[in-house]
mmCIF file of C-alpha atoms in Angstrom:
data_model
loop_
_atom_site.group_PDB
_atom_site.id
_atom_site.type_symbol
_atom_site.label_atom_id
_atom_site.label_comp_id
_atom_site.label_asym_id
_atom_site.label_seq_id
_atom_site.Cartn_x
_atom_site.Cartn_y
_atom_site.Cartn_z
ATOM 1 C CA UNK A 16 183.494 89.509 64.047
ATOM 2 C CA UNK A 17 186.880 88.747 65.618
ATOM 3 C CA UNK A 18 186.727 85.918 68.108
ATOM 4 C CA UNK A 19 188.302 86.621 71.529
ATOM 5 C CA UNK A 20 191.839 85.309 71.857
ATOM 6 C CA UNK A 21 190.969 83.615 75.151
ATOM 7 C CA UNK A 22 187.804 82.216 76.591
ATOM 8 C CA UNK A 23 186.641 80.341 79.637
ATOM 9 C CA UNK A 24 186.375 76.618 78.980
ATOM 10 C CA UNK A 25 185.903 73.466 80.928
ATOM 11 C CA UNK A 26 188.640 70.854 80.511
ATOM 12 C CA UNK A 27 188.095 68.233 77.858
ATOM 13 C CA UNK A 28 187.283 64.762 79.080
ATOM 14 C CA UNK A 29 190.171 62.417 78.406
ATOM 15 C CA UNK A 30 188.113 59.311 77.692
ATOM 16 C CA UNK A 31 186.189 58.497 74.527
ATOM 17 C CA UNK A 32 182.786 59.992 73.915
ATOM 18 C CA UNK A 33 179.766 57.943 74.880
ATOM 19 C CA UNK A 34 178.198 55.839 72.103
ATOM 20 C CA UNK A 35 176.102 57.985 69.806
ATOM 21 C CA UNK A 36 177.821 61.225 70.835
ATOM 22 C CA UNK A 37 180.249 63.147 68.704
ATOM 23 C CA UNK A 38 182.331 64.731 71.459
ATOM 24 C CA UNK A 39 183.465 64.281 75.044
ATOM 25 C CA UNK A 40 183.805 68.061 75.518
ATOM 26 C CA UNK A 41 181.461 68.882 78.448
ATOM 27 C CA UNK A 42 180.667 72.342 77.058
ATOM 28 C CA UNK A 43 179.522 70.823 73.777
ATOM 29 C CA UNK A 44 177.379 68.296 75.605
ATOM 30 C CA UNK A 45 175.772 71.062 77.673
ATOM 31 C CA UNK A 46 175.198 73.179 74.571
ATOM 32 C CA UNK A 47 173.515 70.231 72.875
ATOM 33 C CA UNK A 48 171.087 70.136 75.817
ATOM 34 C CA UNK A 49 170.591 73.937 75.487
ATOM 35 C CA UNK A 50 172.409 74.620 78.752
ATOM 36 C CA UNK A 51 174.751 77.612 79.102
ATOM 37 C CA UNK A 52 177.072 77.737 82.116
ATOM 38 C CA UNK A 53 178.349 80.918 83.731
ATOM 39 C CA UNK A 54 180.827 79.530 86.240
ATOM 40 C CA UNK A 55 183.407 82.296 86.447
ATOM 41 C CA UNK A 56 183.752 85.936 87.360
ATOM 42 C CA UNK A 57 181.808 88.152 84.964
ATOM 43 C CA UNK A 58 184.197 90.002 82.670
ATOM 44 C CA UNK A 59 184.329 90.868 78.995
ATOM 45 C CA UNK A 60 185.583 87.400 78.059
ATOM 46 C CA UNK A 61 183.006 85.372 79.971
ATOM 47 C CA UNK A 62 180.241 87.743 78.819
ATOM 48 C CA UNK A 63 181.236 87.228 75.195
ATOM 49 C CA UNK A 64 181.209 83.457 75.671
ATOM 50 C CA UNK A 65 177.764 83.447 77.290
ATOM 51 C CA UNK A 66 176.160 85.863 74.815
ATOM 52 C CA UNK A 67 177.574 83.916 71.863
ATOM 53 C CA UNK A 68 176.053 80.683 73.181
ATOM 54 C CA UNK A 69 172.683 82.294 73.879
ATOM 55 C CA UNK A 70 172.508 83.810 70.393
ATOM 56 C CA UNK A 71 173.608 80.542 68.798
ATOM 57 C CA UNK A 72 170.913 78.541 70.610
ATOM 58 C CA UNK A 73 168.232 81.086 69.722
ATOM 59 C CA UNK A 74 169.274 80.855 66.078
ATOM 60 C CA UNK A 75 169.102 77.056 66.167
ATOM 61 C CA UNK A 76 165.652 76.863 67.773
ATOM 62 C CA UNK A 77 163.938 80.187 68.590
ATOM 63 C CA UNK A 78 160.983 78.486 70.243
ATOM 64 C CA UNK A 79 162.875 76.196 72.641
ATOM 65 C CA UNK A 80 163.896 77.189 76.146
ATOM 66 C CA UNK A 81 167.510 77.786 77.106
ATOM 67 C CA UNK A 82 168.836 77.245 80.643
ATOM 68 C CA UNK A 83 171.489 79.575 82.064
ATOM 69 C CA UNK A 84 173.234 78.029 85.070
ATOM 70 C CA UNK A 85 174.883 80.619 87.313
ATOM 71 C CA UNK A 86 177.695 80.013 89.801
ATOM 72 C CA UNK A 87 179.581 83.285 89.874
ATOM 73 C CA UNK A 88 181.097 85.836 92.275
ATOM 74 C CA UNK A 89 179.783 88.613 90.036
ATOM 75 C CA UNK A 90 182.040 91.157 88.421
ATOM 76 C CA UNK A 91 181.880 93.949 85.876
ATOM 77 C CA UNK A 92 178.526 95.708 85.593
ATOM 78 C CA UNK A 93 179.191 96.558 81.952
ATOM 79 C CA UNK A 94 180.054 92.950 81.070
ATOM 80 C CA UNK A 95 176.953 91.764 82.927
ATOM 81 C CA UNK A 96 174.876 94.270 80.951
ATOM 82 C CA UNK A 97 175.858 92.534 77.707
ATOM 83 C CA UNK A 98 174.474 89.231 79.027
ATOM 84 C CA UNK A 99 171.426 90.951 80.516
ATOM 85 C CA UNK A 100 170.581 92.687 77.240
ATOM 86 C CA UNK A 101 170.976 89.379 75.394
ATOM 87 C CA UNK A 102 168.581 87.650 77.822
ATOM 88 C CA UNK A 103 165.993 90.287 76.996
ATOM 89 C CA UNK A 104 166.775 90.245 73.261
ATOM 90 C CA UNK A 105 166.463 86.553 72.436
ATOM 91 C CA UNK A 106 163.012 85.273 71.554
ATOM 92 C CA UNK A 107 163.307 81.994 73.466
ATOM 93 C CA UNK A 108 162.589 81.755 77.199
ATOM 94 C CA UNK A 109 165.724 81.657 79.339
ATOM 95 C CA UNK A 110 165.421 79.736 82.581
ATOM 96 C CA UNK A 111 168.033 80.823 85.134
ATOM 97 C CA UNK A 112 169.344 78.409 87.746
ATOM 98 C CA UNK A 113 171.630 79.293 90.656
ATOM 99 C CA UNK A 114 173.873 76.555 91.947
ATOM 100 C CA UNK A 115 176.642 77.518 94.329
ATOM 101 C CA UNK A 116 176.517 81.289 94.424
ATOM 102 C CA UNK A 117 175.280 84.360 92.588
ATOM 103 C CA UNK A 118 176.842 87.498 93.993
ATOM 104 C CA UNK A 119 176.413 91.119 92.956
ATOM 105 C CA UNK A 120 175.906 91.355 89.208
ATOM 106 C CA UNK A 121 175.400 87.578 88.967
ATOM 107 C CA UNK A 122 172.318 87.897 91.199
ATOM 108 C CA UNK A 123 170.916 90.412 88.707
ATOM 109 C CA UNK A 124 171.235 87.844 85.927
ATOM 110 C CA UNK A 125 169.433 85.219 87.984
ATOM 111 C CA UNK A 126 166.566 87.631 88.597
ATOM 112 C CA UNK A 127 166.406 88.563 84.894
ATOM 113 C CA UNK A 128 165.415 85.062 83.792
ATOM 114 C CA UNK A 129 161.993 84.335 82.343
ATOM 115 C CA UNK A 130 159.359 84.782 85.094
ATOM 116 C CA UNK A 131 158.330 81.445 86.566
ATOM 117 C CA UNK A 132 161.562 79.827 85.372
ATOM 118 C CA UNK A 133 164.080 81.320 87.824
ATOM 119 C CA UNK A 134 165.328 78.542 90.061
ATOM 120 C CA UNK A 135 167.719 78.091 92.976
ATOM 121 C CA UNK A 136 169.182 74.907 94.411
ATOM 122 C CA UNK A 137 168.804 74.419 98.175
ATOM 123 C CA UNK A 138 172.439 75.195 98.960
ATOM 124 C CA UNK A 139 172.668 78.313 96.822
ATOM 125 C CA UNK A 140 173.875 81.588 98.316
ATOM 126 C CA UNK A 141 173.097 84.988 96.870
ATOM 127 C CA UNK A 142 174.589 88.350 97.720
ATOM 128 C CA UNK A 143 173.087 91.746 97.016
ATOM 129 C CA UNK A 144 175.510 94.651 97.233
ATOM 130 C CA UNK A 145 175.899 98.167 95.922
ATOM 131 C CA UNK A 146 178.284 98.836 93.055
ATOM 132 C CA UNK A 147 181.780 99.948 93.980
ATOM 133 C CA UNK A 148 184.923 101.148 92.243
ATOM 134 C CA UNK A 149 187.045 98.252 91.000
ATOM 135 C CA UNK A 150 190.277 100.283 91.125
ATOM 136 C CA UNK A 151 191.761 102.818 93.557
ATOM 137 C CA UNK A 152 190.360 106.301 93.010
ATOM 138 C CA UNK A 153 193.307 108.255 91.621
ATOM 139 C CA UNK A 154 193.760 110.974 89.037
ATOM 140 C CA UNK A 155 192.618 114.515 88.333
ATOM 141 C CA UNK A 156 189.643 115.986 90.131
ATOM 142 C CA UNK A 157 187.615 116.092 86.899
ATOM 143 C CA UNK A 158 188.364 112.416 86.248
ATOM 144 C CA UNK A 159 187.395 111.441 89.785
ATOM 145 C CA UNK A 160 184.126 113.374 89.470
ATOM 146 C CA UNK A 161 183.356 111.546 86.229
ATOM 147 C CA UNK A 162 183.973 108.177 87.899
ATOM 148 C CA UNK A 163 181.696 109.071 90.795
ATOM 149 C CA UNK A 164 179.004 110.140 88.323
ATOM 150 C CA UNK A 165 179.332 106.822 86.480
ATOM 151 C CA UNK A 166 179.175 104.874 89.733
ATOM 152 C CA UNK A 167 175.988 106.745 90.650
ATOM 153 C CA UNK A 168 174.510 105.871 87.259
ATOM 154 C CA UNK A 169 175.389 102.189 87.732
ATOM 155 C CA UNK A 170 173.786 102.140 91.170
ATOM 156 C CA UNK A 171 170.625 103.723 89.771
ATOM 157 C CA UNK A 172 170.551 101.159 86.959
ATOM 158 C CA UNK A 173 171.080 98.316 89.441
ATOM 159 C CA UNK A 174 168.134 99.526 91.514
ATOM 160 C CA UNK A 175 165.942 99.773 88.401
ATOM 161 C CA UNK A 176 166.763 96.176 87.423
ATOM 162 C CA UNK A 177 165.992 94.841 90.878
ATOM 163 C CA UNK A 178 162.697 96.731 91.084
ATOM 164 C CA UNK A 179 161.690 95.445 87.639
ATOM 165 C CA UNK A 180 162.524 91.800 88.243
ATOM 166 C CA UNK A 181 161.798 91.296 91.951
ATOM 167 C CA UNK A 182 158.603 93.288 92.456
ATOM 168 C CA UNK A 183 160.121 94.989 95.487
ATOM 169 C CA UNK A 184 159.714 98.710 95.963
ATOM 170 C CA UNK A 185 162.486 101.165 95.214
ATOM 171 C CA UNK A 186 162.821 101.830 98.946
ATOM 172 C CA UNK A 187 163.187 98.114 99.710
ATOM 173 C CA UNK A 188 165.776 97.667 96.968
ATOM 174 C CA UNK A 189 167.817 100.633 98.164
ATOM 175 C CA UNK A 190 167.814 99.155 101.655
ATOM 176 C CA UNK A 191 168.817 95.716 100.295
ATOM 177 C CA UNK A 192 171.928 97.011 98.549
ATOM 178 C CA UNK A 193 172.922 99.680 101.052
ATOM 179 C CA UNK A 194 174.999 96.993 102.743
ATOM 180 C CA UNK A 195 175.947 93.444 101.823
ATOM 181 C CA UNK A 196 172.792 91.308 102.076
ATOM 182 C CA UNK A 197 173.365 87.548 102.072
ATOM 183 C CA UNK A 198 170.419 85.363 101.067
ATOM 184 C CA UNK A 199 169.863 81.635 101.199
ATOM 185 C CA UNK A 200 167.619 79.822 98.743
ATOM 186 C CA UNK A 201 164.372 80.518 100.620
ATOM 187 C CA UNK A 202 165.295 84.166 101.187
ATOM 188 C CA UNK A 203 166.128 84.543 97.495
ATOM 189 C CA UNK A 204 162.615 83.396 96.623
ATOM 190 C CA UNK A 205 161.116 85.683 99.278
ATOM 191 C CA UNK A 206 163.051 88.621 97.819
ATOM 192 C CA UNK A 207 161.750 87.879 94.314
ATOM 193 C CA UNK A 208 165.152 87.004 92.870
ATOM 194 C CA UNK A 209 163.949 83.468 92.105
ATOM 195 C CA UNK A 210 160.595 81.745 91.718
ATOM 196 C CA UNK A 211 161.188 78.439 93.451
ATOM 197 C CA UNK A 212 163.693 76.098 95.006
ATOM 198 C CA UNK A 213 164.630 72.948 93.120
ATOM 199 C CA UNK A 214 165.090 70.111 95.628
ATOM 200 C CA UNK A 215 168.231 68.034 95.449
ATOM 201 C CA UNK A 216 167.724 64.658 93.811
ATOM 202 C CA UNK A 217 168.518 62.943 97.081
ATOM 203 C CA UNK A 218 165.736 64.913 98.746
ATOM 204 C CA UNK A 219 163.050 63.535 96.456
ATOM 205 C CA UNK A 220 161.447 60.415 97.884
ATOM 206 C CA UNK A 221 160.396 57.573 95.584
ATOM 207 C CA UNK A 222 156.681 57.174 95.001
ATOM 208 C CA UNK A 223 155.118 55.259 97.879
ATOM 209 C CA UNK A 224 158.042 55.820 100.247
ATOM 210 C CA UNK A 225 157.404 56.999 103.788
#
C-alpha cells in the first residue's frame, strides 16, 4: 500500500525524551498509550492516518481498548465513513472522547464508540447538522441531479447512524439535523451521543475534602 505523501502530525518536541522513553514525538507517546487523536478537519488524509493507527493498535493487542480523542470541525462524509467502518471492524473496544468540539461528521464518530465508553469533557461542544454540498452546484442538469441524489443518500445514512447509536427515534433525529443543533456536554449525553461526562481534574476533590 502506498503511504500518503502528506499527513497530519503534531510537532516534535525539541527537548530530549524522558528517561526510559525512546522518543519525544507526542504522537508516538500517545500511540504507546493506545490513544489516537483526531484533531483536524476530517478529510482523506486525516482519515487514513486515524484508520492506520486503529488497525495497527488492534494488530498489536486485539483485546486491549483503544481511545479515540476527537476535537474536529467535521468534514467529508466519505472520509468519516472510512474511520466509522474501521471502528466497527476492529475487535478491540474503542472508547471515544470529545474534548473541544465534535461537529457534523465528527459527532457521528463520537457516537459510534463502544457503548458505555463514549465520553465528553465538561467544556465540549457538539453540533448536529444535515449534510450539505461542499462545492457550488454547477454543471449539467444530469450531473446536478446525481449530486442531489447522492446528498439525499448521505442524509439518509447520517440519520441511520444517529438512530443506531443514540437510541433516538427517526423522527427525533430528523428534527435534530433539520437545522444546526448545538449541544453542550450534558445535552450530548441526553441526546445519546455520549454516555457520561468526565469531570476536569481540577473539579475532583481530594478524599476527605469539603
